[in-house]
Every structure is written in C-alpha cells, then in structure tokens.
CSV table of C-alpha atoms and ligand atoms in Angstrom, one decimal:
chain,number,residue,atom,x,y,z
M,1,UNK,CA,3.5,-19.5,38.8
M,2,UNK,CA,6.3,-18.8,36.4
M,3,UNK,CA,9.4,-16.7,37.0
M,4,UNK,CA,9.1,-13.4,38.7
M,5,UNK,CA,10.8,-11.4,36.0
M,6,UNK,CA,8.6,-12.9,33.3
M,7,UNK,CA,5.5,-12.1,35.4
M,8,UNK,CA,6.6,-8.5,35.9
M,9,UNK,CA,7.1,-8.3,32.1
M,10,UNK,CA,3.6,-9.6,31.4
M,11,UNK,CA,2.0,-7.3,34.0
M,12,UNK,CA,3.7,-4.3,32.5
M,13,UNK,CA,2.4,-5.3,29.0
M,14,UNK,CA,-1.2,-5.7,30.5
M,15,UNK,CA,-0.9,-2.2,31.8
M,16,UNK,CA,0.1,-0.9,28.4
M,17,UNK,CA,-2.8,-2.8,26.8
M,18,UNK,CA,-5.2,-1.2,29.2
M,19,UNK,CA,-3.9,2.2,28.1
M,20,UNK,CA,-4.6,1.3,24.5
M,21,UNK,CA,-8.1,0.1,25.4
M,22,UNK,CA,-8.8,3.3,27.3
M,23,UNK,CA,-8.2,5.3,24.1
M,24,UNK,CA,-10.5,3.0,22.1
M,25,UNK,CA,-7.5,1.9,20.1
M,26,UNK,CA,-7.3,-1.8,21.0
M,27,UNK,CA,-7.3,-4.1,18.1
M,28,UNK,CA,-7.8,-7.9,17.8
M,29,UNK,CA,-7.6,-10.4,15.0
M,30,UNK,CA,-10.8,-11.8,13.6
M,31,UNK,CA,-10.5,-15.3,12.4
M,32,UNK,CA,-11.9,-15.9,8.9
M,33,UNK,CA,-12.7,-19.5,7.9
M,34,UNK,CA,-12.9,-18.9,4.2
M,35,UNK,CA,-10.8,-17.5,1.3
M,36,UNK,CA,-10.8,-13.8,0.8
M,37,UNK,CA,-13.6,-12.7,-1.5
M,38,UNK,CA,-16.8,-10.7,-1.7
M,39,UNK,CA,-18.2,-12.9,1.1
M,40,UNK,CA,-16.2,-14.2,4.0
M,41,UNK,CA,-17.0,-16.6,6.8
M,42,UNK,CA,-16.4,-15.4,10.3
M,43,UNK,CA,-17.5,-17.7,13.1
M,44,UNK,CA,-20.0,-19.5,10.9
M,45,UNK,CA,-21.6,-16.3,9.7
M,46,UNK,CA,-21.3,-15.0,6.2
M,47,UNK,CA,-20.3,-11.4,5.8
M,48,UNK,CA,-20.4,-9.2,2.8
M,49,UNK,CA,-16.7,-8.1,2.7
M,50,UNK,CA,-15.7,-4.5,2.0
M,51,UNK,CA,-12.4,-4.6,3.8
M,52,UNK,CA,-10.0,-6.3,1.5
M,53,UNK,CA,-7.5,-4.7,-1.0
M,54,UNK,CA,-8.1,-7.7,-3.3
M,55,UNK,CA,-9.6,-5.2,-5.7
M,56,UNK,CA,-10.0,-7.5,-8.7
M,57,UNK,CA,-11.0,-10.6,-6.8
M,58,UNK,CA,-7.7,-12.3,-7.8
M,59,UNK,CA,-6.7,-13.6,-4.3
M,60,UNK,CA,-8.8,-16.7,-4.8
M,61,UNK,CA,-8.9,-16.8,-8.6
M,62,UNK,CA,-8.3,-20.2,-10.3
M,63,UNK,CA,-5.8,-18.7,-12.7
M,64,UNK,CA,-3.5,-17.7,-9.8
M,65,UNK,CA,-4.1,-20.8,-7.8
M,66,UNK,CA,-3.2,-23.0,-10.8
M,67,UNK,CA,0.0,-21.0,-11.4
M,68,UNK,CA,0.9,-21.4,-7.7
M,69,UNK,CA,0.2,-25.1,-7.7
M,70,UNK,CA,2.3,-25.7,-10.8
M,71,UNK,CA,5.2,-23.7,-9.2
M,72,UNK,CA,4.9,-25.7,-6.0
M,73,UNK,CA,5.1,-28.9,-8.0
M,74,UNK,CA,8.2,-27.8,-9.8
M,75,UNK,CA,10.0,-25.6,-7.2
M,76,UNK,CA,8.6,-26.8,-3.9
M,77,UNK,CA,7.5,-24.5,-1.1
M,78,UNK,CA,10.6,-22.9,0.5
M,79,UNK,CA,13.2,-20.8,-1.4
M,80,UNK,CA,15.9,-22.1,0.8
M,81,UNK,CA,17.8,-18.9,1.5
M,82,UNK,CA,18.3,-15.4,0.3
M,83,UNK,CA,18.5,-15.3,-3.5
M,84,UNK,CA,22.2,-14.2,-3.3
M,85,UNK,CA,23.1,-17.2,-1.2
M,86,UNK,CA,21.5,-20.3,-2.7
M,87,UNK,CA,20.6,-19.2,-6.2
M,88,UNK,CA,17.7,-17.3,-7.5
M,89,UNK,CA,14.7,-19.4,-8.6
M,90,UNK,CA,13.2,-19.1,-12.0
M,91,UNK,CA,9.8,-17.8,-10.9
M,92,UNK,CA,11.4,-14.7,-9.4
M,93,UNK,CA,13.1,-13.9,-12.7
M,94,UNK,CA,9.9,-14.6,-14.7
M,95,UNK,CA,8.0,-12.2,-12.4
M,96,UNK,CA,10.6,-9.5,-12.6
M,97,UNK,CA,10.8,-9.7,-16.4
M,98,UNK,CA,7.0,-9.6,-16.5
M,99,UNK,CA,6.8,-6.6,-14.1
M,100,UNK,CA,9.5,-4.6,-16.0
M,101,UNK,CA,7.6,-5.2,-19.2
M,102,UNK,CA,4.3,-4.3,-17.7
M,103,UNK,CA,5.6,-1.1,-16.1
M,104,UNK,CA,7.8,-0.3,-19.2
M,105,UNK,CA,11.0,0.0,-17.2
M,106,UNK,CA,14.4,-1.5,-17.8
M,107,UNK,CA,14.2,-3.8,-14.8
M,108,UNK,CA,12.4,-4.8,-11.7
M,109,UNK,CA,13.2,-6.4,-8.3
M,110,UNK,CA,10.8,-8.2,-6.0
M,111,UNK,CA,10.9,-8.4,-2.2
M,112,UNK,CA,9.0,-10.5,0.3
M,113,UNK,CA,6.5,-7.7,1.0
M,114,UNK,CA,5.8,-4.1,0.1
M,115,UNK,CA,6.9,-3.2,3.6
M,116,UNK,CA,10.2,-4.9,3.1
M,117,UNK,CA,10.5,-3.2,-0.3
M,118,UNK,CA,10.2,0.3,1.2
M,119,UNK,CA,12.6,-0.5,4.1
M,120,UNK,CA,15.2,-2.0,1.8
M,121,UNK,CA,15.0,0.5,-1.0
M,122,UNK,CA,14.9,3.8,0.9
M,123,UNK,CA,17.6,2.4,3.3
M,124,UNK,CA,19.8,1.5,0.3
M,125,UNK,CA,19.5,4.9,-1.4
M,126,UNK,CA,19.5,7.3,1.5
M,127,UNK,CA,21.8,7.9,4.5
M,128,UNK,CA,22.6,10.6,7.1
M,129,UNK,CA,23.9,13.1,4.6
M,130,UNK,CA,20.6,13.1,2.7
M,131,UNK,CA,17.2,14.6,3.0
M,132,UNK,CA,13.9,12.7,2.5
M,133,UNK,CA,10.7,14.7,1.9
M,134,UNK,CA,7.5,12.8,2.5
M,135,UNK,CA,3.8,13.5,1.9
M,136,UNK,CA,2.1,13.8,5.3
M,137,UNK,CA,-0.1,10.8,4.5
M,138,UNK,CA,2.4,8.2,3.1
M,139,UNK,CA,2.1,4.7,4.4
M,140,UNK,CA,3.8,3.5,7.6
M,141,UNK,CA,6.3,1.4,5.6
M,142,UNK,CA,7.7,4.5,4.0
M,143,UNK,CA,7.7,6.5,7.3
M,144,UNK,CA,9.5,3.6,9.0
M,145,UNK,CA,12.0,3.3,6.1
M,146,UNK,CA,12.7,7.0,6.1
M,147,UNK,CA,13.3,7.0,9.9
M,148,UNK,CA,15.6,3.9,9.7
M,149,UNK,CA,17.7,5.4,6.9
M,150,UNK,CA,18.9,8.1,9.3
M,151,UNK,CA,18.4,10.8,6.7
M,152,UNK,CA,16.9,14.1,7.7
M,153,UNK,CA,13.1,14.0,7.3
M,154,UNK,CA,10.7,16.7,6.2
M,155,UNK,CA,7.0,16.3,5.7
M,156,UNK,CA,4.9,18.3,3.3
M,157,UNK,CA,1.1,18.9,3.7
M,158,UNK,CA,-0.8,16.2,1.9
M,159,UNK,CA,-0.7,16.8,-1.9
M,160,UNK,CA,0.3,20.4,-1.3
M,161,UNK,CA,2.6,21.5,-4.0
M,162,UNK,CA,3.4,24.9,-2.5
M,163,UNK,CA,4.5,23.2,0.7
M,164,UNK,CA,6.5,20.6,-1.2
M,165,UNK,CA,8.3,23.5,-3.0
M,166,UNK,CA,9.0,25.2,0.3
M,167,UNK,CA,10.5,22.0,1.6
M,168,UNK,CA,12.6,21.5,-1.6
M,169,UNK,CA,13.9,25.1,-1.2
M,170,UNK,CA,14.7,24.4,2.4
M,171,UNK,CA,16.5,21.2,1.4
M,172,UNK,CA,18.5,23.1,-1.3
M,173,UNK,CA,19.8,25.5,1.4
M,174,UNK,CA,20.6,22.7,3.8
M,175,UNK,CA,22.3,20.4,1.4
M,176,UNK,CA,25.2,21.4,-0.8
M,177,UNK,CA,25.1,20.7,-4.5
M,178,UNK,CA,25.4,17.0,-5.2
M,179,UNK,CA,29.1,16.5,-4.8
M,180,UNK,CA,31.2,14.2,-6.9
M,181,UNK,CA,32.2,12.3,-3.7
M,182,UNK,CA,30.6,9.0,-4.3
M,183,UNK,CA,30.9,7.9,-0.7
M,184,UNK,CA,29.1,10.9,0.7
M,185,UNK,CA,26.5,11.9,-1.9
M,186,UNK,CA,24.2,14.8,-1.0
M,187,UNK,CA,20.7,13.9,-2.2
M,188,UNK,CA,17.1,14.8,-1.7
M,189,UNK,CA,14.4,12.2,-2.2
M,190,UNK,CA,10.7,12.9,-2.4
M,191,UNK,CA,8.4,10.0,-1.6
M,192,UNK,CA,4.7,9.9,-2.2
M,193,UNK,CA,1.9,7.5,-3.1
M,194,UNK,CA,-0.1,7.6,-6.3
M,195,UNK,CA,-3.5,6.6,-4.8
M,196,UNK,CA,-3.4,7.1,-1.0
M,197,UNK,CA,-4.1,4.0,1.1
M,198,UNK,CA,-6.5,5.5,3.7
M,199,UNK,CA,-7.9,8.5,1.8
M,200,UNK,CA,-8.3,7.1,-1.6
M,201,UNK,CA,-7.3,10.3,-3.4
M,202,UNK,CA,-4.6,10.7,-6.1
M,203,UNK,CA,-1.3,12.6,-6.0
M,204,UNK,CA,-0.7,15.3,-8.6
M,205,UNK,CA,2.2,13.3,-10.0
M,206,UNK,CA,2.8,15.5,-13.1
M,207,UNK,CA,3.3,18.6,-10.9
M,208,UNK,CA,5.4,16.7,-8.4
M,209,UNK,CA,7.6,15.4,-11.3
M,210,UNK,CA,8.0,19.1,-12.5
M,211,UNK,CA,9.1,20.1,-9.0
M,212,UNK,CA,11.5,17.3,-8.5
M,213,UNK,CA,13.1,18.2,-11.9
M,214,UNK,CA,13.3,21.9,-11.0
M,215,UNK,CA,15.1,21.2,-7.8
M,216,UNK,CA,17.2,18.2,-8.8
M,217,UNK,CA,15.5,15.8,-6.3
M,218,UNK,CA,14.8,12.1,-6.8
M,219,UNK,CA,11.3,10.8,-6.8
M,220,UNK,CA,9.9,7.5,-5.4
M,221,UNK,CA,6.2,6.8,-6.0
M,222,UNK,CA,4.4,3.9,-4.3
M,223,UNK,CA,1.6,2.6,-6.5
M,224,UNK,CA,0.3,0.1,-4.0
M,225,UNK,CA,-3.4,1.1,-4.5
M,226,UNK,CA,-3.1,2.0,-8.2
M,227,UNK,CA,-1.4,-1.0,-9.8
M,228,UNK,CA,-4.0,-3.2,-11.3
M,229,UNK,CA,-6.7,-0.5,-11.0
M,230,UNK,CA,-5.6,2.8,-12.7
M,231,UNK,CA,-4.6,3.3,-16.3
M,232,UNK,CA,-4.3,1.0,-19.3
M,233,UNK,CA,-4.2,-2.6,-18.1
M,234,UNK,CA,-3.9,-1.3,-14.6
M,235,UNK,CA,-0.4,-0.1,-15.2
M,236,UNK,CA,-0.8,2.6,-12.6
M,237,UNK,CA,-1.2,6.4,-12.3
M,238,UNK,CA,2.4,7.3,-13.4
M,239,UNK,CA,1.9,5.5,-16.7
M,240,UNK,CA,-1.6,7.0,-17.1
M,241,UNK,CA,-0.2,10.5,-16.6
M,242,UNK,CA,2.7,9.8,-18.9
M,243,UNK,CA,5.4,10.4,-16.3
M,244,UNK,CA,6.5,6.8,-15.6
M,245,UNK,CA,9.8,7.4,-17.4
M,246,UNK,CA,10.6,10.5,-15.2
M,247,UNK,CA,10.2,8.7,-11.9
M,248,UNK,CA,13.5,7.3,-10.6
M,249,UNK,CA,11.8,4.7,-8.3
M,250,UNK,CA,8.4,3.1,-8.9
M,251,UNK,CA,7.2,0.9,-6.0
M,252,UNK,CA,4.2,-1.3,-5.4
M,253,UNK,CA,2.9,-4.4,-3.8
M,254,UNK,CA,1.9,-7.8,-5.3
M,255,UNK,CA,-0.5,-8.4,-2.4
M,256,UNK,CA,-3.4,-6.1,-3.2
M,257,UNK,CA,-5.0,-5.9,-6.7
M,258,UNK,CA,-2.5,-8.5,-7.9
M,259,UNK,CA,-3.9,-11.0,-5.4
M,260,UNK,CA,-0.7,-12.6,-4.4
M,261,UNK,CA,2.1,-11.5,-2.0
M,262,UNK,CA,5.3,-9.6,-2.2
M,263,UNK,CA,6.5,-6.1,-3.2
M,264,UNK,CA,8.4,-4.7,-6.1
M,265,UNK,CA,10.6,-1.9,-7.4
M,266,UNK,CA,10.6,-1.0,-11.1
M,267,UNK,CA,13.2,1.3,-12.6
M,268,UNK,CA,16.6,1.4,-14.4
M,269,UNK,CA,19.0,-1.6,-14.6
M,270,UNK,CA,21.4,0.5,-12.5
M,271,UNK,CA,18.8,0.9,-9.7
M,272,UNK,CA,18.0,-2.8,-9.6
M,273,UNK,CA,21.7,-3.8,-9.7
M,274,UNK,CA,22.3,-1.4,-6.9
M,275,UNK,CA,19.4,-2.7,-4.8
M,276,UNK,CA,20.6,-6.3,-5.2
M,277,UNK,CA,23.9,-5.1,-3.7
M,278,UNK,CA,22.6,-2.7,-1.0
M,279,UNK,CA,19.0,-3.4,0.0
M,280,UNK,CA,19.3,-5.1,3.3
M,281,UNK,CA,15.7,-6.5,3.4
M,282,UNK,CA,16.5,-8.2,0.1
M,283,UNK,CA,19.9,-9.4,1.0
M,284,UNK,CA,19.4,-10.6,4.6
M,285,UNK,CA,16.0,-12.3,4.2
M,286,UNK,CA,15.0,-15.7,2.8
M,287,UNK,CA,13.4,-15.3,-0.7
M,288,UNK,CA,9.6,-15.5,-0.7
M,289,UNK,CA,7.9,-18.8,-1.6
M,290,UNK,CA,8.3,-19.2,-5.4
M,291,UNK,CA,4.6,-20.1,-5.7
M,292,UNK,CA,3.7,-16.5,-4.7
M,293,UNK,CA,5.9,-15.2,-7.4
M,294,UNK,CA,4.3,-17.5,-10.0
M,295,UNK,CA,0.9,-16.4,-8.9
M,296,UNK,CA,1.9,-12.7,-9.2
M,297,UNK,CA,3.2,-13.3,-12.7
M,298,UNK,CA,-0.1,-14.9,-13.7
M,299,UNK,CA,-1.9,-11.9,-12.2
M,300,UNK,CA,0.1,-9.4,-14.3
M,301,UNK,CA,-0.5,-11.5,-17.4
M,302,UNK,CA,-4.2,-11.7,-16.6
M,303,UNK,CA,-4.4,-7.9,-16.3
M,304,UNK,CA,-3.1,-7.6,-19.9
M,305,UNK,CA,-5.7,-10.0,-21.2
M,306,UNK,CA,-9.3,-9.3,-22.5
M,307,UNK,CA,-10.7,-10.9,-19.4
M,308,UNK,CA,-8.4,-8.8,-17.2
M,309,UNK,CA,-9.6,-5.7,-19.0
M,310,UNK,CA,-13.2,-6.7,-18.3
M,311,UNK,CA,-12.4,-7.3,-14.6
M,312,UNK,CA,-11.0,-3.8,-14.3
M,313,UNK,CA,-14.2,-2.4,-16.0
M,314,UNK,CA,-16.3,-4.2,-13.5
M,315,UNK,CA,-14.5,-2.6,-10.6
M,316,UNK,CA,-14.8,0.9,-12.2
M,317,UNK,CA,-18.6,0.2,-12.7
M,318,UNK,CA,-19.0,-0.7,-9.0
M,319,UNK,CA,-17.2,2.4,-7.9
M,320,UNK,CA,-19.4,4.5,-10.2
M,321,UNK,CA,-22.5,2.9,-8.8
M,322,UNK,CA,-21.4,3.6,-5.3
M,323,UNK,CA,-20.7,7.2,-6.2
M,324,UNK,CA,-23.9,7.8,-8.1
M,325,UNK,CA,-26.0,6.4,-5.2
M,326,UNK,CA,-24.4,8.5,-2.5
M,327,UNK,CA,-25.2,12.2,-2.4
M,328,UNK,CA,-22.8,15.1,-2.2
M,329,UNK,CA,-19.8,13.4,-3.7
M,330,UNK,CA,-17.5,16.3,-4.4
M,331,UNK,CA,-14.9,14.5,-6.4
M,332,UNK,CA,-14.4,11.5,-8.5
M,333,UNK,CA,-13.0,8.5,-6.7
M,334,UNK,CA,-9.9,7.6,-8.7
M,335,UNK,CA,-9.4,4.1,-7.3
M,336,UNK,CA,-11.4,1.7,-5.2
M,337,UNK,CA,-10.9,3.1,-1.7
M,338,UNK,CA,-13.8,5.0,-0.1
M,339,UNK,CA,-13.1,6.6,3.3
M,340,UNK,CA,-16.1,7.5,5.4
M,341,UNK,CA,-14.8,10.0,7.9
M,342,UNK,CA,-16.2,9.6,11.4
M,343,UNK,CA,-13.6,11.3,13.6
M,344,UNK,CA,-14.1,9.9,17.0
M,345,UNK,CA,-12.4,6.5,17.5
M,346,UNK,CA,-15.2,4.9,19.6
M,347,UNK,CA,-17.9,6.1,17.1
M,348,UNK,CA,-16.0,4.6,14.3
M,349,UNK,CA,-15.7,1.3,16.1
M,350,UNK,CA,-19.4,1.4,16.9
M,351,UNK,CA,-20.3,2.1,13.3
M,352,UNK,CA,-18.3,-0.9,12.2
M,353,UNK,CA,-20.0,-3.1,14.8
M,354,UNK,CA,-23.4,-2.0,13.6
M,355,UNK,CA,-22.5,-2.9,10.1
M,356,UNK,CA,-21.4,-6.3,11.3
M,357,UNK,CA,-24.8,-6.8,12.9
M,358,UNK,CA,-26.1,-6.5,9.3
M,359,UNK,CA,-23.5,-9.0,8.1
M,360,UNK,CA,-21.4,-6.4,6.4
M,361,UNK,CA,-17.7,-6.3,7.2
M,362,UNK,CA,-16.0,-2.8,6.9
M,363,UNK,CA,-13.0,-2.0,9.1
M,364,UNK,CA,-12.9,1.0,11.4
M,365,UNK,CA,-9.5,2.6,10.8
M,366,UNK,CA,-8.0,4.4,13.7
M,367,UNK,CA,-4.7,5.8,15.0
M,368,UNK,CA,-1.9,5.0,14.4
M,369,UNK,CA,-3.0,4.0,10.8
M,370,UNK,CA,-4.6,7.5,10.5
M,371,UNK,CA,-4.2,10.6,12.8
M,372,UNK,CA,-6.0,10.7,16.1
M,373,UNK,CA,-9.5,12.1,15.8
M,374,UNK,CA,-9.6,11.1,12.1
M,375,UNK,CA,-11.0,7.6,12.6
M,376,UNK,CA,-13.1,6.3,9.7
M,377,UNK,CA,-14.8,3.4,8.0
M,378,UNK,CA,-12.6,2.4,5.1
M,379,UNK,CA,-14.7,0.8,2.4
M,380,UNK,CA,-12.9,-1.0,-0.4
M,381,UNK,CA,-14.8,-2.2,-3.5
M,382,UNK,CA,-13.9,-5.1,-5.6
M,383,UNK,CA,-14.7,-6.3,-9.2
M,384,UNK,CA,-16.1,-9.4,-7.5
M,385,UNK,CA,-18.9,-7.4,-5.8
M,386,UNK,CA,-22.3,-7.3,-7.6
M,387,UNK,CA,-24.5,-4.3,-8.1
M,388,UNK,CA,-26.8,-5.7,-5.4
M,389,UNK,CA,-23.8,-5.8,-3.0
M,390,UNK,CA,-23.2,-2.1,-3.5
M,391,UNK,CA,-26.9,-1.3,-2.9
M,392,UNK,CA,-26.9,-3.4,0.3
M,393,UNK,CA,-23.9,-1.5,1.6
M,394,UNK,CA,-25.3,1.9,0.8
M,395,UNK,CA,-28.6,1.1,2.5
M,396,UNK,CA,-26.8,0.0,5.6
M,397,UNK,CA,-24.5,3.0,5.6
M,398,UNK,CA,-27.4,5.4,5.3
M,399,UNK,CA,-28.9,4.0,8.5
M,400,UNK,CA,-25.6,4.0,10.4
M,401,UNK,CA,-23.6,7.0,9.4
M,402,UNK,CA,-24.8,10.5,8.8
M,403,UNK,CA,-22.9,11.0,5.6
M,404,UNK,CA,-21.9,14.6,5.0
M,405,UNK,CA,-18.9,14.2,2.7
H,1,PLP,C1,0.0,-2.1,1.8
H,1,PLP,C2,0.9,-1.0,1.5
H,1,PLP,C3,2.3,-1.2,1.6
H,1,PLP,C4,2.9,-2.5,2.1
H,1,PLP,O1,2.7,-3.5,1.2
H,1,PLP,P1,2.6,-5.1,1.7
H,1,PLP,O2,2.9,-5.9,0.5
H,1,PLP,O3,1.3,-5.2,2.3
H,1,PLP,O4,3.7,-5.2,2.8
H,1,PLP,C5,3.1,-0.2,1.1
H,1,PLP,N1,2.6,1.0,0.7
H,1,PLP,C6,1.3,1.2,0.7
H,1,PLP,C7,0.8,2.5,0.3
H,1,PLP,C8,0.4,0.2,1.1
H,1,PLP,O5,-0.9,0.5,1.1
C-alpha cells in the first residue's frame, strides 16, 4: 500500500516517536468540547481547569465576543494579505494605539502570535555581528529567534545578575565599541521575561536595567505572563517597577491574560517603523483576523475599567488563598503560575493522570518545555476560579504530590 519512499518515511517517523515514548516525553492533543474557562468538557466529562493562561477569564467573556462579532460584521474574517500589501485594517491600528497608550510608549506593533513577534523582532534587530544574552529560562520563541538571527548567543544563569554581568563583560571584549557603520552595527541585546512562564518567578528588572545601562546593551523584556496581571491595570512588571521607559523593547502576547490572540511590541516610534520595514514575520505573513485585534482592544480597555480592576483583584485573591493554604511557601507568587516540581517525567505524567481521575486538569510539563529531570505540574490560576475551586485543587494535590517546596 502506498509508495515505498513514503512508507519508509512513515516508518522512520514511527521509530522516532517510539524513542520519544521511551523517554516518557510523548505528547498528544486532548480534544475539548467547550470554551476555555474554569471548567472544560473533555470527552463528556467536566474538568476543573488549572491549565490555561486565560488568567482573567477573558477568553470567553461577552465583552470580547461582542467586540469580535462587531468586527466580523464590519471587516469580515480574513485580512486578505500582509498589512503592507493590501492595506492595514482599522482594528489593527485601534489595537496598536490602545496598546501604546496602555504601556505608555510612543508606539506599538502587533503580530499574528507572540512567537512570531519574538522571531520577527529579534531577527530584525540582530545579525551575525551582534551578541544576544539570554536568561537560561526564557521561552522557546526567544531561543528560536536568537538562534535564527545568527547572532552569537550567551546564556546567563536564571535571574543571576553576577552571571549576567560576566556575560556583558565578555561581550564587551568580543565586540568593538558600537561603530558608526550603520550596515554593520555591533550591538549587544539582553532578553529576559518579567514573569517566567514555567517557574512563575519575577526577573530583577531594575537591576537588569542598571546593568544594561552600565554596559551599553539593549534590553528586551517579554511580559507574556505579567501583562494583565502585574501592576496598575495590569500594565506589567516594567511599569510597576518604574523602568518601562528605560527598556528599548517591550514584548508580550494578546493570547494569555488578554484572552484573544496575537503578539505585540511596544516601544519608540523609530523601533516600530523599523520593525514594519524589517520584521520578516510581520512582512511575509497574512495579517491576523481583524476580529482578534478588536477583541484584544476590548480586553485592554476592560483592564482599565473598574470591572477590570475588580477582576484583577479576584485573581490576586485566588493566588493568596492558594498560598495561604499550602505550607512552606518561601516566597510570594508574583503572578498566577504555580509550578509544582516533580522531577521525573513519568512521575509528573502520573500525577497529572491522578488529578484527572478527580476531574482536575493540570498539565504535566516536561522536556523540551523545561529541562530534563525538571518535570512539573504547572498550575495556573484564574480570576474565574472560586474559593471552593482552590480548596478542591489543594485537597487533591495533598493526596497526590508530597509537597516540599
Ligand atoms: C506564550 C509565550 C510566548 C508566545 O506567545 P503566543 O502568543 O502564545 O505565541 C512568548 N513568550 C512567552 C514568555 C510565552 O509564555
């Protein structure tokens, strides 16, 4: 049956999949027959959902749905082409103005996803004559972007300012002073996250800003898990720490707390104009559906309303409840991500399966999302959870994992 070459291809892939299975790293999609929310329907069974990054419960909120429906009625579904080719639809401009206003920057640019944002932006700014210094735990999109850029890469130990300074000193020796040659600029870019996606901790942004100024490096901060959650109106950690104006490139996604889809860069007018000209994932990709942009705009406006403020308070209350009911928490959880470290991949998968037996959905996170041997349950809380939901989760966790951290 079939052509021999294709059969050989498939049998090789099956072998590769077997190898993935042997390491307990096989993943499969679980079909969900409901909208995202505190409860999801999987195969006719209702699960309490602690897996989503929909931190404010906006993904299925009537305010966003209405904004999207109105945009569909006026602008249709498809954007037609890249925004540089067939014209740039109003909802994208409204979103970018709203974002720049929200983040207090001169301008903003949106992309189809956060992933495409990282790839396009880092690729536009950095090339082979440059050096990129990454926190060890930055998201895969940033790692991939840095690799694709063909810049030299260095990694500093997670949130370790001494190690970052060592890498900056090394970069200083290995790169001449920024030359005036516009075609071959010598530049150093530091990239970090504000709240880390799999560990939930915060970066020391003030200190990182001080270092980047001392060494004349540029700084890019990915606020994917802080936007909508941290700071006044959920503006993010950079704003909360008063360093937003000192960060060259502020990045984030519209797909997590903002409940929609897409990614963004906020910064100077010059940065945004440059990206429009140079970011390949922006230039060579069809614009997202305008309805997603309209929904994201509604989400940002919601964050700045009294009801939005209340929703953020709800989330903080749920996080505090989780913290107060679990023993030995060393530190404050700054955002809404609670990693429960297990270590062994198969044990993490087993723990997640046991939670599912109790109708609780928490993902087991394994390599390559985290390092080998650092598998974990990743609990994410949402403003749409109730106090009772948190207690249910804690009771189940107590039976299943021997919590030491
Ligand atoms: C999710 C995530 C991204 C990618 O954003 P998408 O919009 O999901 O593509 C980028 N950076 C971090 C830190 C993330 O957690």
